[in-house]
Each structure stands twice: as C-alpha cells, then as structure tokens.
Amino acid sequence: LGEDSMRKTVIATAAVLALGSAAYGKVLPTVPESVTVTDYYKQNVYDPSDKKIGEIKDVLIGSDGKVVAFIVEVGGFIGAGAKDVAVPFTDVKGTQKDDKWYPTMNADKDELKNAPGLTYDRSTTRWVPEKK
C-alpha cells in the first residue's frame, strides 16, 4: 500500500471505531449534526486574509474518539521542501465565502514553517518528531 492509501485506511478505520464505540454497538436513528473527515482531509487551510498557508494531510483522533489535531503540510513546491506540523483541531475554523466552505486558522505560513516538524512512521502508523 502507498502512504496515501495507508493513511486513508487508518483514518477510515479510526472513524469506524470511534463511531462504533460512541454508539455502543447500537444503530443511530438519525445522523447527528456533524461534518465528515472529507470536509478537512486534503483541503487547503487559509490565514485570516485568505492566503493559503498549507494543506491538511491527516486528521488525528484521540483515544476518546474525538478529533484532536490536524497534520498540515506547509511550504515547499509540489511537495519538495515541505514540512508537516501538528495544529490543534480547535484552532481550525470553517469559513463560508461565495457559497464555499473552507478551513481557516489564525496563523500565517511563517508561524507554521517555524513550528516543530513531524514525519509519518509507517511501522508504528504514528506521527513522530522530525529527525534533523
């Protein structure tokens, strides 16, 4: 499996487990007010002045089944020289403009570039500090 395929499988599995444990094996009679992982995954993130600051590469789910963070890729050109950083889920907000929803956060590209970098460890399926 490729890294993207593996990541999608991990996200889908975590979502299924989170839903299963939250419902305690019961089927929900209606869909709760919610958004999907698709609303965030592979979406560009913008600063308050609508400048692109990165792209969401992963959605991290805590042991309690709640989304806790996003992995955002920042910088680089066509993936070369890019850096992955973790941002708290609560720092990313949805903005509606011209009938389109998109994620924003109160940060700029330089702030993310200066944050500690992460790398995906395929053997543990975890994000770990980038080795320098």
PDB file of N, CA and C in Angstrom, residues 7-103:
ATOM      1  N   ARG A   7      -2.774   5.882   4.875  1.00  0.00           N
ATOM      2  CA  ARG A   7      -3.325   6.946   5.705  1.00  0.00           C
ATOM      3  C   ARG A   7      -4.846   6.961   5.621  1.00  0.00           C
ATOM      4  N   LYS A   8      -5.391   6.803   4.403  1.00  0.00           N
ATOM      5  CA  LYS A   8      -6.848   6.780   4.238  1.00  0.00           C
ATOM      6  C   LYS A   8      -7.452   5.597   4.971  1.00  0.00           C
ATOM      7  N   THR A   9      -6.785   4.451   4.926  1.00  0.00           N
ATOM      8  CA  THR A   9      -7.280   3.266   5.627  1.00  0.00           C
ATOM      9  C   THR A   9      -7.274   3.494   7.129  1.00  0.00           C
ATOM     10  N   VAL A  10      -6.198   4.102   7.642  1.00  0.00           N
ATOM     11  CA  VAL A  10      -6.112   4.390   9.074  1.00  0.00           C
ATOM     12  C   VAL A  10      -7.213   5.366   9.492  1.00  0.00           C
ATOM     13  N   ILE A  11      -7.437   6.396   8.685  1.00  0.00           N
ATOM     14  CA  ILE A  11      -8.480   7.378   9.006  1.00  0.00           C
ATOM     15  C   ILE A  11      -9.851   6.713   8.997  1.00  0.00           C
ATOM     16  N   ALA A  12     -10.131   5.923   7.968  1.00  0.00           N
ATOM     17  CA  ALA A  12     -11.431   5.251   7.871  1.00  0.00           C
ATOM     18  C   ALA A  12     -11.632   4.288   9.031  1.00  0.00           C
ATOM     19  N   THR A  13     -10.598   3.527   9.383  1.00  0.00           N
ATOM     20  CA  THR A  13     -10.696   2.578  10.492  1.00  0.00           C
ATOM     21  C   THR A  13     -10.938   3.311  11.803  1.00  0.00           C
ATOM     22  N   ALA A  14     -10.199   4.392  12.035  1.00  0.00           N
ATOM     23  CA  ALA A  14     -10.379   5.162  13.268  1.00  0.00           C
ATOM     24  C   ALA A  14     -11.780   5.745  13.343  1.00  0.00           C
ATOM     25  N   ALA A  15     -12.289   6.225  12.227  1.00  0.00           N
ATOM     26  CA  ALA A  15     -13.640   6.792  12.207  1.00  0.00           C
ATOM     27  C   ALA A  15     -14.669   5.721  12.519  1.00  0.00           C
ATOM     28  N   VAL A  16     -14.515   4.534  11.945  1.00  0.00           N
ATOM     29  CA  VAL A  16     -15.447   3.440  12.207  1.00  0.00           C
ATOM     30  C   VAL A  16     -15.385   3.033  13.671  1.00  0.00           C
ATOM     31  N   LEU A  17     -14.161   2.914  14.207  1.00  0.00           N
ATOM     32  CA  LEU A  17     -14.014   2.558  15.614  1.00  0.00           C
ATOM     33  C   LEU A  17     -14.622   3.619  16.527  1.00  0.00           C
ATOM     34  N   ALA A  18     -14.389   4.884  16.188  1.00  0.00           N
ATOM     35  CA  ALA A  18     -14.930   5.976  17.002  1.00  0.00           C
ATOM     36  C   ALA A  18     -16.451   5.947  16.979  1.00  0.00           C
ATOM     37  N   LEU A  19     -17.025   5.761  15.810  1.00  0.00           N
ATOM     38  CA  LEU A  19     -18.488   5.701  15.720  1.00  0.00           C
ATOM     39  C   LEU A  19     -19.028   4.479  16.433  1.00  0.00           C
ATOM     40  N   GLY A  20     -18.366   3.361  16.268  1.00  0.00           N
ATOM     41  CA  GLY A  20     -18.818   2.121  16.904  1.00  0.00           C
ATOM     42  C   GLY A  20     -18.783   2.217  18.411  1.00  0.00           C
ATOM     43  N   SER A  21     -17.709   2.778  18.961  1.00  0.00           N
ATOM     44  CA  SER A  21     -17.605   2.866  20.406  1.00  0.00           C
ATOM     45  C   SER A  21     -18.558   3.923  20.955  1.00  0.00           C
ATOM     46  N   ALA A  22     -18.787   4.990  20.204  1.00  0.00           N
ATOM     47  CA  ALA A  22     -19.696   6.035  20.675  1.00  0.00           C
ATOM     48  C   ALA A  22     -21.134   5.535  20.706  1.00  0.00           C
ATOM     49  N   ALA A  23     -21.488   4.673  19.779  1.00  0.00           N
ATOM     50  CA  ALA A  23     -22.865   4.183  19.706  1.00  0.00           C
ATOM     51  C   ALA A  23     -23.053   2.925  20.546  1.00  0.00           C
ATOM     52  N   TYR A  24     -21.985   2.394  21.126  1.00  0.00           N
ATOM     53  CA  TYR A  24     -22.034   1.178  21.931  1.00  0.00           C
ATOM     54  C   TYR A  24     -22.752   0.049  21.202  1.00  0.00           C
ATOM     55  N   GLY A  25     -22.433  -0.090  19.916  1.00  0.00           N
ATOM     56  CA  GLY A  25     -22.983  -1.188  19.145  1.00  0.00           C
ATOM     57  C   GLY A  25     -24.401  -0.962  18.660  1.00  0.00           C
ATOM     58  N   LYS A  26     -24.999   0.162  18.944  1.00  0.00           N
ATOM     59  CA  LYS A  26     -26.361   0.449  18.511  1.00  0.00           C
ATOM     60  C   LYS A  26     -26.331   1.249  17.226  1.00  0.00           C
ATOM     61  N   VAL A  27     -27.384   1.133  16.459  1.00  0.00           N
ATOM     62  CA  VAL A  27     -27.519   1.930  15.244  1.00  0.00           C
ATOM     63  C   VAL A  27     -28.199   3.238  15.623  1.00  0.00           C
ATOM     64  N   LEU A  28     -27.657   4.335  15.125  1.00  0.00           N
ATOM     65  CA  LEU A  28     -28.246   5.639  15.414  1.00  0.00           C
ATOM     66  C   LEU A  28     -29.509   5.822  14.579  1.00  0.00           C
ATOM     67  N   PRO A  29     -30.567   6.334  15.170  1.00  0.00           N
ATOM     68  CA  PRO A  29     -31.807   6.529  14.404  1.00  0.00           C
ATOM     69  C   PRO A  29     -31.709   7.664  13.385  1.00  0.00           C
ATOM     70  N   THR A  30     -30.833   8.641  13.647  1.00  0.00           N
ATOM     71  CA  THR A  30     -30.610   9.749  12.722  1.00  0.00           C
ATOM     72  C   THR A  30     -29.128  10.101  12.750  1.00  0.00           C
ATOM     73  N   VAL A  31     -28.694  10.812  11.748  1.00  0.00           N
ATOM     74  CA  VAL A  31     -27.300  11.248  11.701  1.00  0.00           C
ATOM     75  C   VAL A  31     -27.165  12.485  12.577  1.00  0.00           C
ATOM     76  N   PRO A  32     -26.229  12.458  13.544  1.00  0.00           N
ATOM     77  CA  PRO A  32     -26.046  13.639  14.397  1.00  0.00           C
ATOM     78  C   PRO A  32     -25.518  14.823  13.583  1.00  0.00           C
ATOM     79  N   GLU A  33     -25.769  16.018  14.064  1.00  0.00           N
ATOM     80  CA  GLU A  33     -25.225  17.223  13.426  1.00  0.00           C
ATOM     81  C   GLU A  33     -23.711  17.084  13.429  1.00  0.00           C
ATOM     82  N   SER A  34     -23.107  17.069  12.255  1.00  0.00           N
ATOM     83  CA  SER A  34     -21.679  16.797  12.178  1.00  0.00           C
ATOM     84  C   SER A  34     -21.124  17.191  10.817  1.00  0.00           C
ATOM     85  N   VAL A  35     -19.807  17.081  10.688  1.00  0.00           N
ATOM     86  CA  VAL A  35     -19.127  17.230   9.412  1.00  0.00           C
ATOM     87  C   VAL A  35     -18.347  15.939   9.187  1.00  0.00           C
ATOM     88  N   THR A  36     -17.906  15.716   7.978  1.00  0.00           N
ATOM     89  CA  THR A  36     -17.163  14.499   7.684  1.00  0.00           C
ATOM     90  C   THR A  36     -15.667  14.792   7.625  1.00  0.00           C
ATOM     91  N   VAL A  37     -14.871  13.750   7.725  1.00  0.00           N
ATOM     92  CA  VAL A  37     -13.427  13.899   7.591  1.00  0.00           C
ATOM     93  C   VAL A  37     -13.109  14.503   6.226  1.00  0.00           C
ATOM     94  N   THR A  38     -13.914  14.198   5.231  1.00  0.00           N
ATOM     95  CA  THR A  38     -13.717  14.717   3.879  1.00  0.00           C
ATOM     96  C   THR A  38     -13.762  16.246   3.845  1.00  0.00           C
ATOM     97  N   ASP A  39     -14.488  16.860   4.775  1.00  0.00           N
ATOM     98  CA  ASP A  39     -14.538  18.322   4.829  1.00  0.00           C
ATOM     99  C   ASP A  39     -13.177  18.926   5.170  1.00  0.00           C
ATOM    100  N   TYR A  40     -12.287  18.120   5.730  1.00  0.00           N
ATOM    101  CA  TYR A  40     -10.971  18.604   6.134  1.00  0.00           C
ATOM    102  C   TYR A  40      -9.833  17.962   5.355  1.00  0.00           C
ATOM    103  N   TYR A  41      -9.868  16.648   5.177  1.00  0.00           N
ATOM    104  CA  TYR A  41      -8.756  15.902   4.593  1.00  0.00           C
ATOM    105  C   TYR A  41      -8.435  16.402   3.189  1.00  0.00           C
ATOM    106  N   LYS A  42      -7.154  16.702   2.958  1.00  0.00           N
ATOM    107  CA  LYS A  42      -6.636  17.192   1.674  1.00  0.00           C
ATOM    108  C   LYS A  42      -7.188  18.566   1.292  1.00  0.00           C
ATOM    109  N   GLN A  43      -7.683  19.315   2.260  1.00  0.00           N
ATOM    110  CA  GLN A  43      -8.193  20.660   1.999  1.00  0.00           C
ATOM    111  C   GLN A  43      -7.102  21.681   2.319  1.00  0.00           C
ATOM    112  N   ASN A  44      -7.077  22.745   1.541  1.00  0.00           N
ATOM    113  CA  ASN A  44      -6.169  23.856   1.824  1.00  0.00           C
ATOM    114  C   ASN A  44      -6.653  24.598   3.054  1.00  0.00           C
ATOM    115  N   VAL A  45      -5.711  25.140   3.823  1.00  0.00           N
ATOM    116  CA  VAL A  45      -6.010  25.955   5.001  1.00  0.00           C
ATOM    117  C   VAL A  45      -5.536  27.365   4.697  1.00  0.00           C
ATOM    118  N   TYR A  46      -6.331  28.338   5.105  1.00  0.00           N
ATOM    119  CA  TYR A  46      -6.041  29.743   4.802  1.00  0.00           C
ATOM    120  C   TYR A  46      -5.897  30.555   6.076  1.00  0.00           C
ATOM    121  N   ASP A  47      -5.130  31.657   5.983  1.00  0.00           N
ATOM    122  CA  ASP A  47      -4.998  32.578   7.106  1.00  0.00           C
ATOM    123  C   ASP A  47      -6.186  33.545   7.076  1.00  0.00           C
ATOM    124  N   PRO A  48      -6.292  34.446   8.063  1.00  0.00           N
ATOM    125  CA  PRO A  48      -7.442  35.366   8.111  1.00  0.00           C
ATOM    126  C   PRO A  48      -7.578  36.273   6.888  1.00  0.00           C
ATOM    127  N   SER A  49      -6.492  36.489   6.134  1.00  0.00           N
ATOM    128  CA  SER A  49      -6.581  37.332   4.938  1.00  0.00           C
ATOM    129  C   SER A  49      -6.724  36.494   3.663  1.00  0.00           C
ATOM    130  N   ASP A  50      -7.180  35.247   3.825  1.00  0.00           N
ATOM    131  CA  ASP A  50      -7.460  34.336   2.700  1.00  0.00           C
ATOM    132  C   ASP A  50      -6.226  33.921   1.902  1.00  0.00           C
ATOM    133  N   LYS A  51      -5.052  33.930   2.521  1.00  0.00           N
ATOM    134  CA  LYS A  51      -3.846  33.426   1.864  1.00  0.00           C
ATOM    135  C   LYS A  51      -3.660  31.968   2.282  1.00  0.00           C
ATOM    136  N   LYS A  52      -3.368  31.116   1.311  1.00  0.00           N
ATOM    137  CA  LYS A  52      -3.144  29.701   1.608  1.00  0.00           C
ATOM    138  C   LYS A  52      -1.899  29.557   2.472  1.00  0.00           C
ATOM    139  N   ILE A  53      -2.041  28.792   3.581  1.00  0.00           N
ATOM    140  CA  ILE A  53      -0.884  28.565   4.449  1.00  0.00           C
ATOM    141  C   ILE A  53      -0.484  27.098   4.494  1.00  0.00           C
ATOM    142  N   GLY A  54      -1.301  26.214   3.978  1.00  0.00           N
ATOM    143  CA  GLY A  54      -0.944  24.804   3.981  1.00  0.00           C
ATOM    144  C   GLY A  54      -2.100  23.930   3.534  1.00  0.00           C
ATOM    145  N   GLU A  55      -1.867  22.610   3.638  1.00  0.00           N
ATOM    146  CA  GLU A  55      -2.887  21.622   3.270  1.00  0.00           C
ATOM    147  C   GLU A  55      -2.979  20.574   4.368  1.00  0.00           C
ATOM    148  N   ILE A  56      -4.198  20.224   4.746  1.00  0.00           N
ATOM    149  CA  ILE A  56      -4.406  19.202   5.766  1.00  0.00           C
ATOM    150  C   ILE A  56      -4.077  17.841   5.168  1.00  0.00           C
ATOM    151  N   LYS A  57      -3.085  17.164   5.756  1.00  0.00           N
ATOM    152  CA  LYS A  57      -2.651  15.857   5.267  1.00  0.00           C
ATOM    153  C   LYS A  57      -3.221  14.710   6.082  1.00  0.00           C
ATOM    154  N   ASP A  58      -3.596  14.974   7.331  1.00  0.00           N
ATOM    155  CA  ASP A  58      -4.085  13.903   8.181  1.00  0.00           C
ATOM    156  C   ASP A  58      -4.978  14.485   9.265  1.00  0.00           C
ATOM    157  N   VAL A  59      -5.853  13.652   9.772  1.00  0.00           N
ATOM    158  CA  VAL A  59      -6.764  14.011  10.848  1.00  0.00           C
ATOM    159  C   VAL A  59      -6.460  13.056  11.992  1.00  0.00           C
ATOM    160  N   LEU A  60      -6.083  13.581  13.160  1.00  0.00           N
ATOM    161  CA  LEU A  60      -5.712  12.738  14.290  1.00  0.00           C
ATOM    162  C   LEU A  60      -6.861  12.613  15.282  1.00  0.00           C
ATOM    163  N   ILE A  61      -7.171  11.377  15.626  1.00  0.00           N
ATOM    164  CA  ILE A  61      -8.280  11.074  16.530  1.00  0.00           C
ATOM    165  C   ILE A  61      -7.696  10.550  17.834  1.00  0.00           C
ATOM    166  N   GLY A  62      -8.111  11.143  18.957  1.00  0.00           N
ATOM    167  CA  GLY A  62      -7.619  10.731  20.271  1.00  0.00           C
ATOM    168  C   GLY A  62      -8.246   9.430  20.722  1.00  0.00           C
ATOM    169  N   SER A  63      -7.755   8.904  21.830  1.00  0.00           N
ATOM    170  CA  SER A  63      -8.258   7.633  22.357  1.00  0.00           C
ATOM    171  C   SER A  63      -9.721   7.722  22.777  1.00  0.00           C
ATOM    172  N   ASP A  64     -10.218   8.956  22.985  1.00  0.00           N
ATOM    173  CA  ASP A  64     -11.627   9.126  23.337  1.00  0.00           C
ATOM    174  C   ASP A  64     -12.527   9.201  22.105  1.00  0.00           C
ATOM    175  N   GLY A  65     -11.931   9.075  20.906  1.00  0.00           N
ATOM    176  CA  GLY A  65     -12.721   9.086  19.672  1.00  0.00           C
ATOM    177  C   GLY A  65     -12.967  10.471  19.113  1.00  0.00           C
ATOM    178  N   LYS A  66     -12.411  11.508  19.723  1.00  0.00           N
ATOM    179  CA  LYS A  66     -12.605  12.882  19.244  1.00  0.00           C
ATOM    180  C   LYS A  66     -11.405  13.334  18.427  1.00  0.00           C
ATOM    181  N   VAL A  67     -11.666  14.162  17.428  1.00  0.00           N
ATOM    182  CA  VAL A  67     -10.585  14.725  16.633  1.00  0.00           C
ATOM    183  C   VAL A  67      -9.798  15.678  17.524  1.00  0.00           C
ATOM    184  N   VAL A  68      -8.464  15.503  17.566  1.00  0.00           N
ATOM    185  CA  VAL A  68      -7.629  16.334  18.432  1.00  0.00           C
ATOM    186  C   VAL A  68      -6.700  17.258  17.669  1.00  0.00           C
ATOM    187  N   ALA A  69      -6.299  16.864  16.453  1.00  0.00           N
ATOM    188  CA  ALA A  69      -5.334  17.682  15.719  1.00  0.00           C
ATOM    189  C   ALA A  69      -5.391  17.376  14.232  1.00  0.00           C
ATOM    190  N   PHE A  70      -4.813  18.289  13.475  1.00  0.00           N
ATOM    191  CA  PHE A  70      -4.609  18.093  12.049  1.00  0.00           C
ATOM    192  C   PHE A  70      -3.117  18.120  11.791  1.00  0.00           C
ATOM    193  N   ILE A  71      -2.677  17.337  10.827  1.00  0.00           N
ATOM    194  CA  ILE A  71      -1.316  17.452  10.325  1.00  0.00           C
ATOM    195  C   ILE A  71      -1.425  18.327   9.083  1.00  0.00           C
ATOM    196  N   VAL A  72      -0.730  19.455   9.097  1.00  0.00           N
ATOM    197  CA  VAL A  72      -0.779  20.406   7.992  1.00  0.00           C
ATOM    198  C   VAL A  72       0.588  20.446   7.313  1.00  0.00           C
ATOM    199  N   GLU A  73       0.580  20.282   5.999  1.00  0.00           N
ATOM    200  CA  GLU A  73       1.802  20.404   5.209  1.00  0.00           C
ATOM    201  C   GLU A  73       1.950  21.878   4.833  1.00  0.00           C
ATOM    202  N   VAL A  74       3.124  22.433   5.093  1.00  0.00           N
ATOM    203  CA  VAL A  74       3.365  23.844   4.834  1.00  0.00           C
ATOM    204  C   VAL A  74       4.675  24.004   4.059  1.00  0.00           C
ATOM    205  N   GLY A  75       4.707  25.017   3.200  1.00  0.00           N
ATOM    206  CA  GLY A  75       5.915  25.328   2.449  1.00  0.00           C
ATOM    207  C   GLY A  75       6.182  24.351   1.324  1.00  0.00           C
ATOM    208  N   GLY A  76       7.303  24.524   0.716  1.00  0.00           N
ATOM    209  CA  GLY A  76       7.708  23.640  -0.361  1.00  0.00           C
ATOM    210  C   GLY A  76       7.032  23.978  -1.682  1.00  0.00           C
ATOM    211  N   PHE A  77       7.438  23.227  -2.685  1.00  0.00           N
ATOM    212  CA  PHE A  77       6.877  23.388  -4.018  1.00  0.00           C
ATOM    213  C   PHE A  77       6.632  22.003  -4.578  1.00  0.00           C
ATOM    214  N   ILE A  78       5.384  21.690  -4.835  1.00  0.00           N
ATOM    215  CA  ILE A  78       4.963  20.380  -5.318  1.00  0.00           C
ATOM    216  C   ILE A  78       5.534  19.281  -4.405  1.00  0.00           C
ATOM    217  N   GLY A  79       5.425  19.499  -3.108  1.00  0.00           N
ATOM    218  CA  GLY A  79       5.865  18.511  -2.131  1.00  0.00           C
ATOM    219  C   GLY A  79       7.333  18.575  -1.747  1.00  0.00           C
ATOM    220  N   ALA A  80       8.190  19.168  -2.583  1.00  0.00           N
ATOM    221  CA  ALA A  80       9.629  19.242  -2.286  1.00  0.00           C
ATOM    222  C   ALA A  80       9.878  20.379  -1.302  1.00  0.00           C
ATOM    223  N   GLY A  81      10.567  20.069  -0.220  1.00  0.00           N
ATOM    224  CA  GLY A  81      10.896  21.081   0.782  1.00  0.00           C
ATOM    225  C   GLY A  81       9.744  21.402   1.715  1.00  0.00           C
ATOM    226  N   ALA A  82       8.680  20.632   1.639  1.00  0.00           N
ATOM    227  CA  ALA A  82       7.529  20.869   2.509  1.00  0.00           C
ATOM    228  C   ALA A  82       7.803  20.312   3.903  1.00  0.00           C
ATOM    229  N   LYS A  83       7.040  20.792   4.865  1.00  0.00           N
ATOM    230  CA  LYS A  83       7.180  20.388   6.258  1.00  0.00           C
ATOM    231  C   LYS A  83       5.789  20.063   6.787  1.00  0.00           C
ATOM    232  N   ASP A  84       5.692  19.007   7.592  1.00  0.00           N
ATOM    233  CA  ASP A  84       4.426  18.633   8.222  1.00  0.00           C
ATOM    234  C   ASP A  84       4.452  19.066   9.680  1.00  0.00           C
ATOM    235  N   VAL A  85       3.385  19.739  10.124  1.00  0.00           N
ATOM    236  CA  VAL A  85       3.280  20.196  11.514  1.00  0.00           C
ATOM    237  C   VAL A  85       1.897  19.826  12.050  1.00  0.00           C
ATOM    238  N   ALA A  86       1.808  19.711  13.369  1.00  0.00           N
ATOM    239  CA  ALA A  86       0.526  19.423  14.013  1.00  0.00           C
ATOM    240  C   ALA A  86      -0.096  20.727  14.492  1.00  0.00           C
ATOM    241  N   VAL A  87      -1.388  20.894  14.225  1.00  0.00           N
ATOM    242  CA  VAL A  87      -2.121  22.052  14.743  1.00  0.00           C
ATOM    243  C   VAL A  87      -3.354  21.535  15.483  1.00  0.00           C
ATOM    244  N   PRO A  88      -3.707  22.159  16.594  1.00  0.00           N
ATOM    245  CA  PRO A  88      -4.876  21.706  17.344  1.00  0.00           C
ATOM    246  C   PRO A  88      -6.163  21.813  16.508  1.00  0.00           C
ATOM    247  N   PHE A  89      -7.006  20.829  16.635  1.00  0.00           N
ATOM    248  CA  PHE A  89      -8.291  20.825  15.941  1.00  0.00           C
ATOM    249  C   PHE A  89      -9.069  22.105  16.222  1.00  0.00           C
ATOM    250  N   THR A  90      -9.024  22.576  17.465  1.00  0.00           N
ATOM    251  CA  THR A  90      -9.791  23.759  17.859  1.00  0.00           C
ATOM    252  C   THR A  90      -9.290  25.046  17.227  1.00  0.00           C
ATOM    253  N   ASP A  91      -8.067  25.029  16.666  1.00  0.00           N
ATOM    254  CA  ASP A  91      -7.516  26.233  16.028  1.00  0.00           C
ATOM    255  C   ASP A  91      -7.992  26.400  14.587  1.00  0.00           C
ATOM    256  N   VAL A  92      -8.596  25.371  14.016  1.00  0.00           N
ATOM    257  CA  VAL A  92      -9.051  25.433  12.629  1.00  0.00           C
ATOM    258  C   VAL A  92     -10.562  25.646  12.630  1.00  0.00           C
ATOM    259  N   LYS A  93     -10.969  26.687  11.950  1.00  0.00           N
ATOM    260  CA  LYS A  93     -12.390  27.052  11.882  1.00  0.00           C
ATOM    261  C   LYS A  93     -12.859  26.995  10.438  1.00  0.00           C
ATOM    262  N   GLY A  94     -14.129  26.780  10.257  1.00  0.00           N
ATOM    263  CA  GLY A  94     -14.706  26.803   8.917  1.00  0.00           C
ATOM    264  C   GLY A  94     -15.157  28.201   8.556  1.00  0.00           C
ATOM    265  N   THR A  95     -14.881  28.612   7.341  1.00  0.00           N
ATOM    266  CA  THR A  95     -15.295  29.921   6.845  1.00  0.00           C
ATOM    267  C   THR A  95     -16.119  29.715   5.587  1.00  0.00           C
ATOM    268  N   GLN A  96     -17.209  30.446   5.483  1.00  0.00           N
ATOM    269  CA  GLN A  96     -18.077  30.379   4.315  1.00  0.00           C
ATOM    270  C   GLN A  96     -17.880  31.637   3.480  1.00  0.00           C
ATOM    271  N   LYS A  97     -17.574  31.448   2.201  1.00  0.00           N
ATOM    272  CA  LYS A  97     -17.401  32.587   1.311  1.00  0.00           C
ATOM    273  C   LYS A  97     -17.815  32.165  -0.094  1.00  0.00           C
ATOM    274  N   ASP A  98     -18.655  32.954  -0.723  1.00  0.00           N
ATOM    275  CA  ASP A  98     -19.127  32.664  -2.078  1.00  0.00           C
ATOM    276  C   ASP A  98     -19.678  31.245  -2.186  1.00  0.00           C
ATOM    277  N   ASP A  99     -20.515  30.868  -1.219  1.00  0.00           N
ATOM    278  CA  ASP A  99     -21.155  29.549  -1.180  1.00  0.00           C
ATOM    279  C   ASP A  99     -20.159  28.394  -1.112  1.00  0.00           C
ATOM    280  N   LYS A 100     -18.957  28.662  -0.628  1.00  0.00           N
ATOM    281  CA  LYS A 100     -17.954  27.604  -0.487  1.00  0.00           C
ATOM    282  C   LYS A 100     -17.432  27.621   0.946  1.00  0.00           C
ATOM    283  N   TRP A 101     -17.279  26.432   1.522  1.00  0.00           N
ATOM    284  CA  TRP A 101     -16.750  26.290   2.869  1.00  0.00           C
ATOM    285  C   TRP A 101     -15.270  25.942   2.760  1.00  0.00           C
ATOM    286  N   TYR A 102     -14.451  26.552   3.604  1.00  0.00           N
ATOM    287  CA  TYR A 102     -13.038  26.195   3.622  1.00  0.00           C
ATOM    288  C   TYR A 102     -12.453  26.444   5.010  1.00  0.00           C
ATOM    289  N   PRO A 103     -11.411  25.659   5.375  1.00  0.00           N
ATOM    290  CA  PRO A 103     -10.794  25.801   6.688  1.00  0.00           C
ATOM    291  C   PRO A 103      -9.850  27.003   6.764  1.00  0.00           C
TER     292      PRO A 103
END
